[in-house]
Every structure is written in C-alpha cells, then in structure tokens.
Amino acid sequence: MGCGRAHRLGGWTLEMRIPFSSLRYTDRNPQTWRSMLYRIYPHEFWYQMLSTTWPRGVDCWVCRSNPLHGLINLPSGGSLVVAPYVSERRSADPETGLGSSLASPDNHVGLGADVKWAPGGAT
C-alpha cells in the first residue's frame, strides 16, 4: 500500500493506493462500496477526525460510512501467487581458539516457496 499527502492553503489532501488484489469483492457492475476514514490527532487534546458525521449515541459504523458509487470493470480477484526462494546459512568456529583460522564451514541450504491465494468475492 502506498500513500502520499499534499499540504494546501486550506488544509491537506491524502492519496492512498490500495491494491485490488488485497480485497475480496464480486464481479458485479457497477459496484457501490462504502468507506470511512478515521484519524486520531494526539496533541494537547485528543482530536478525532472522521470523513463522515458521527452523532452522539450512534453505534452503527457501517450505517454512517460514505458510499463510493460508479466502480465498474474492476479486475477480478481469485489469484494465486507463488514466490520461490533459496536461503543459505554458513557457520564456522576457530580451529584452535580466538585469532586462529576458521575450521571448514558448515553450510545449510534451504529451498522453499511462499504461496498466497487470494480468493474471489464469491468464495
């Protein structure tokens, strides 16, 4: 995930990049998602900033979130990512004590893979 911000005369703007591959959603067109941005700004007081209104006594977070309309032709989920790796560990002890040559090193080679499956929204 990447993000950036720009300070302007009347405040600031935040831009966030969230990869679609990290989310689960259906392939329906168009889609409507909901979002709520929440920031805690600890200063001399504990300030809370929300992208929506939050009246006292309301206990439904989803009900107060902002709709995002018009999301169409989003890339489909359900991907499989395989990342192979090789690792090596080498250790050796001094032959006769500190300051002497190292004995023949002990090598350990490891092979493996990291596998990540991101199921689609219908899974």
mmCIF file of C-alpha atoms in Angstrom:
data_model
loop_
_atom_site.group_PDB
_atom_site.id
_atom_site.type_symbol
_atom_site.label_atom_id
_atom_site.label_comp_id
_atom_site.label_asym_id
_atom_site.label_seq_id
_atom_site.Cartn_x
_atom_site.Cartn_y
_atom_site.Cartn_z
ATOM 1 C CA MET A 1 0.000 0.000 0.000
ATOM 2 C CA GLY A 2 1.299 3.429 -0.855
ATOM 3 C CA CYS A 3 0.184 6.844 0.224
ATOM 4 C CA GLY A 4 1.063 10.480 -0.103
ATOM 5 C CA ARG A 5 -0.160 13.818 1.090
ATOM 6 C CA ALA A 6 -0.068 17.371 -0.133
ATOM 7 C CA HIS A 7 -0.449 20.458 2.040
ATOM 8 C CA ARG A 8 -2.648 23.137 0.557
ATOM 9 C CA LEU A 9 -3.705 26.602 1.658
ATOM 10 C CA GLY A 10 -6.999 25.411 3.146
ATOM 11 C CA GLY A 11 -5.760 22.097 4.564
ATOM 12 C CA TRP A 12 -4.266 18.954 3.121
ATOM 13 C CA THR A 13 -5.137 16.110 0.736
ATOM 14 C CA LEU A 14 -4.404 12.430 1.322
ATOM 15 C CA GLU A 15 -3.975 9.933 -1.517
ATOM 16 C CA MET A 16 -3.898 6.203 -0.787
ATOM 17 C CA ARG A 17 -3.177 3.301 -3.115
ATOM 18 C CA ILE A 18 -4.740 0.014 -2.039
ATOM 19 C CA PRO A 19 -4.070 -2.909 -4.410
ATOM 20 C CA PHE A 20 -7.288 -4.542 -5.613
ATOM 21 C CA SER A 21 -5.560 -7.933 -5.227
ATOM 22 C CA SER A 22 -5.688 -7.450 -1.432
ATOM 23 C CA LEU A 23 -9.507 -7.100 -1.426
ATOM 24 C CA ARG A 24 -12.353 -9.572 -1.915
ATOM 25 C CA TYR A 25 -15.327 -8.439 -3.990
ATOM 26 C CA THR A 26 -17.817 -9.829 -6.513
ATOM 27 C CA ASP A 27 -17.670 -9.156 -10.267
ATOM 28 C CA ARG A 28 -20.941 -7.176 -10.271
ATOM 29 C CA ASN A 29 -21.099 -3.988 -12.410
ATOM 30 C CA PRO A 30 -21.455 -1.228 -11.264
ATOM 31 C CA GLN A 31 -20.449 -1.625 -7.637
ATOM 32 C CA THR A 32 -21.047 0.580 -4.642
ATOM 33 C CA TRP A 33 -18.564 0.362 -1.803
ATOM 34 C CA ARG A 34 -18.553 2.214 1.491
ATOM 35 C CA SER A 35 -15.626 3.854 3.246
ATOM 36 C CA MET A 36 -14.880 5.778 6.384
ATOM 37 C CA LEU A 37 -11.579 7.472 7.092
ATOM 38 C CA TYR A 38 -10.707 7.990 10.735
ATOM 39 C CA ARG A 39 -7.704 9.854 12.097
ATOM 40 C CA ILE A 40 -6.594 10.365 15.664
ATOM 41 C CA TYR A 41 -4.518 13.509 16.136
ATOM 42 C CA PRO A 42 -2.928 13.442 19.596
ATOM 43 C CA HIS A 43 -1.820 16.923 20.564
ATOM 44 C CA GLU A 44 -2.613 18.909 23.688
ATOM 45 C CA PHE A 45 -6.045 17.284 23.319
ATOM 46 C CA TRP A 46 -7.080 14.008 21.682
ATOM 47 C CA TYR A 47 -8.614 15.093 18.357
ATOM 48 C CA GLN A 48 -10.621 12.643 16.258
ATOM 49 C CA MET A 49 -11.291 13.396 12.596
ATOM 50 C CA LEU A 50 -13.800 11.431 10.513
ATOM 51 C CA SER A 51 -14.758 11.611 6.857
ATOM 52 C CA THR A 52 -18.416 11.455 7.909
ATOM 53 C CA THR A 53 -20.636 12.834 10.652
ATOM 54 C CA TRP A 54 -20.849 10.906 13.906
ATOM 55 C CA PRO A 55 -23.758 11.975 16.140
ATOM 56 C CA ARG A 56 -23.700 11.035 19.817
ATOM 57 C CA GLY A 57 -25.452 7.788 20.658
ATOM 58 C CA VAL A 58 -24.999 6.219 17.202
ATOM 59 C CA ASP A 59 -23.496 2.736 17.390
ATOM 60 C CA CYS A 60 -23.603 1.622 13.728
ATOM 61 C CA TRP A 61 -20.276 2.311 11.977
ATOM 62 C CA VAL A 62 -21.343 0.861 8.615
ATOM 63 C CA CYS A 63 -24.533 2.944 8.573
ATOM 64 C CA ARG A 64 -22.512 6.182 8.775
ATOM 65 C CA SER A 65 -19.872 5.350 6.130
ATOM 66 C CA ASN A 66 -19.649 7.255 2.834
ATOM 67 C CA PRO A 67 -20.771 5.487 -0.374
ATOM 68 C CA LEU A 68 -18.415 5.176 -3.354
ATOM 69 C CA HIS A 69 -20.574 4.901 -6.483
ATOM 70 C CA GLY A 70 -19.682 4.058 -10.078
ATOM 71 C CA LEU A 71 -16.977 1.433 -9.631
ATOM 72 C CA ILE A 72 -17.068 -0.551 -12.891
ATOM 73 C CA ASN A 73 -14.897 -3.158 -14.631
ATOM 74 C CA LEU A 74 -12.727 -3.834 -11.601
ATOM 75 C CA PRO A 75 -10.056 -6.525 -12.017
ATOM 76 C CA SER A 76 -11.241 -9.927 -10.848
ATOM 77 C CA GLY A 77 -9.900 -11.491 -7.679
ATOM 78 C CA GLY A 78 -9.006 -15.113 -7.090
ATOM 79 C CA SER A 79 -5.287 -15.023 -7.771
ATOM 80 C CA LEU A 80 -2.540 -17.428 -6.798
ATOM 81 C CA VAL A 81 0.959 -16.078 -6.201
ATOM 82 C CA VAL A 82 3.950 -18.398 -5.793
ATOM 83 C CA ALA A 83 7.333 -16.896 -4.861
ATOM 84 C CA PRO A 84 10.177 -19.446 -4.693
ATOM 85 C CA TYR A 85 13.215 -18.726 -2.526
ATOM 86 C CA VAL A 86 16.686 -20.075 -1.736
ATOM 87 C CA SER A 87 18.482 -19.360 1.527
ATOM 88 C CA GLU A 88 21.928 -20.293 2.796
ATOM 89 C CA ARG A 89 23.383 -20.322 6.282
ATOM 90 C CA ARG A 90 27.091 -20.735 6.942
ATOM 91 C CA SER A 91 28.756 -21.046 10.333
ATOM 92 C CA ALA A 92 32.346 -21.827 11.334
ATOM 93 C CA ASP A 93 34.337 -21.988 14.571
ATOM 94 C CA PRO A 94 38.012 -21.134 15.114
ATOM 95 C CA GLU A 95 40.296 -24.193 14.757
ATOM 96 C CA THR A 96 42.331 -23.733 17.948
ATOM 97 C CA GLY A 97 40.893 -20.668 19.655
ATOM 98 C CA LEU A 98 40.342 -16.991 19.129
ATOM 99 C CA GLY A 99 42.505 -15.478 16.387
ATOM 100 C CA SER A 100 43.144 -18.792 14.600
ATOM 101 C CA SER A 101 41.855 -19.795 11.176
ATOM 102 C CA LEU A 102 38.286 -20.928 10.848
ATOM 103 C CA ALA A 103 37.549 -24.616 10.515
ATOM 104 C CA SER A 104 35.720 -25.778 7.420
ATOM 105 C CA PRO A 105 32.359 -24.015 7.471
ATOM 106 C CA ASP A 106 29.085 -25.802 7.969
ATOM 107 C CA ASN A 107 26.722 -24.903 5.110
ATOM 108 C CA HIS A 108 22.975 -25.260 5.176
ATOM 109 C CA VAL A 109 20.924 -24.550 2.057
ATOM 110 C CA GLY A 110 17.175 -24.155 2.266
ATOM 111 C CA LEU A 111 14.716 -24.228 -0.622
ATOM 112 C CA GLY A 112 11.094 -23.260 -0.389
ATOM 113 C CA ALA A 113 8.240 -21.167 -1.655
ATOM 114 C CA ASP A 114 5.815 -18.639 -0.276
ATOM 115 C CA VAL A 115 2.317 -19.334 -1.593
ATOM 116 C CA LYS A 116 -0.522 -16.829 -1.350
ATOM 117 C CA TRP A 117 -4.056 -17.500 -2.530
ATOM 118 C CA ALA A 118 -6.478 -14.586 -2.631
ATOM 119 C CA PRO A 119 -9.992 -15.999 -3.064
ATOM 120 C CA GLY A 120 -12.541 -14.098 -5.112
ATOM 121 C CA GLY A 121 -15.626 -12.454 -3.670
ATOM 122 C CA ALA A 122 -17.840 -15.471 -4.404
ATOM 123 C CA THR A 123 -15.602 -17.868 -2.436
#
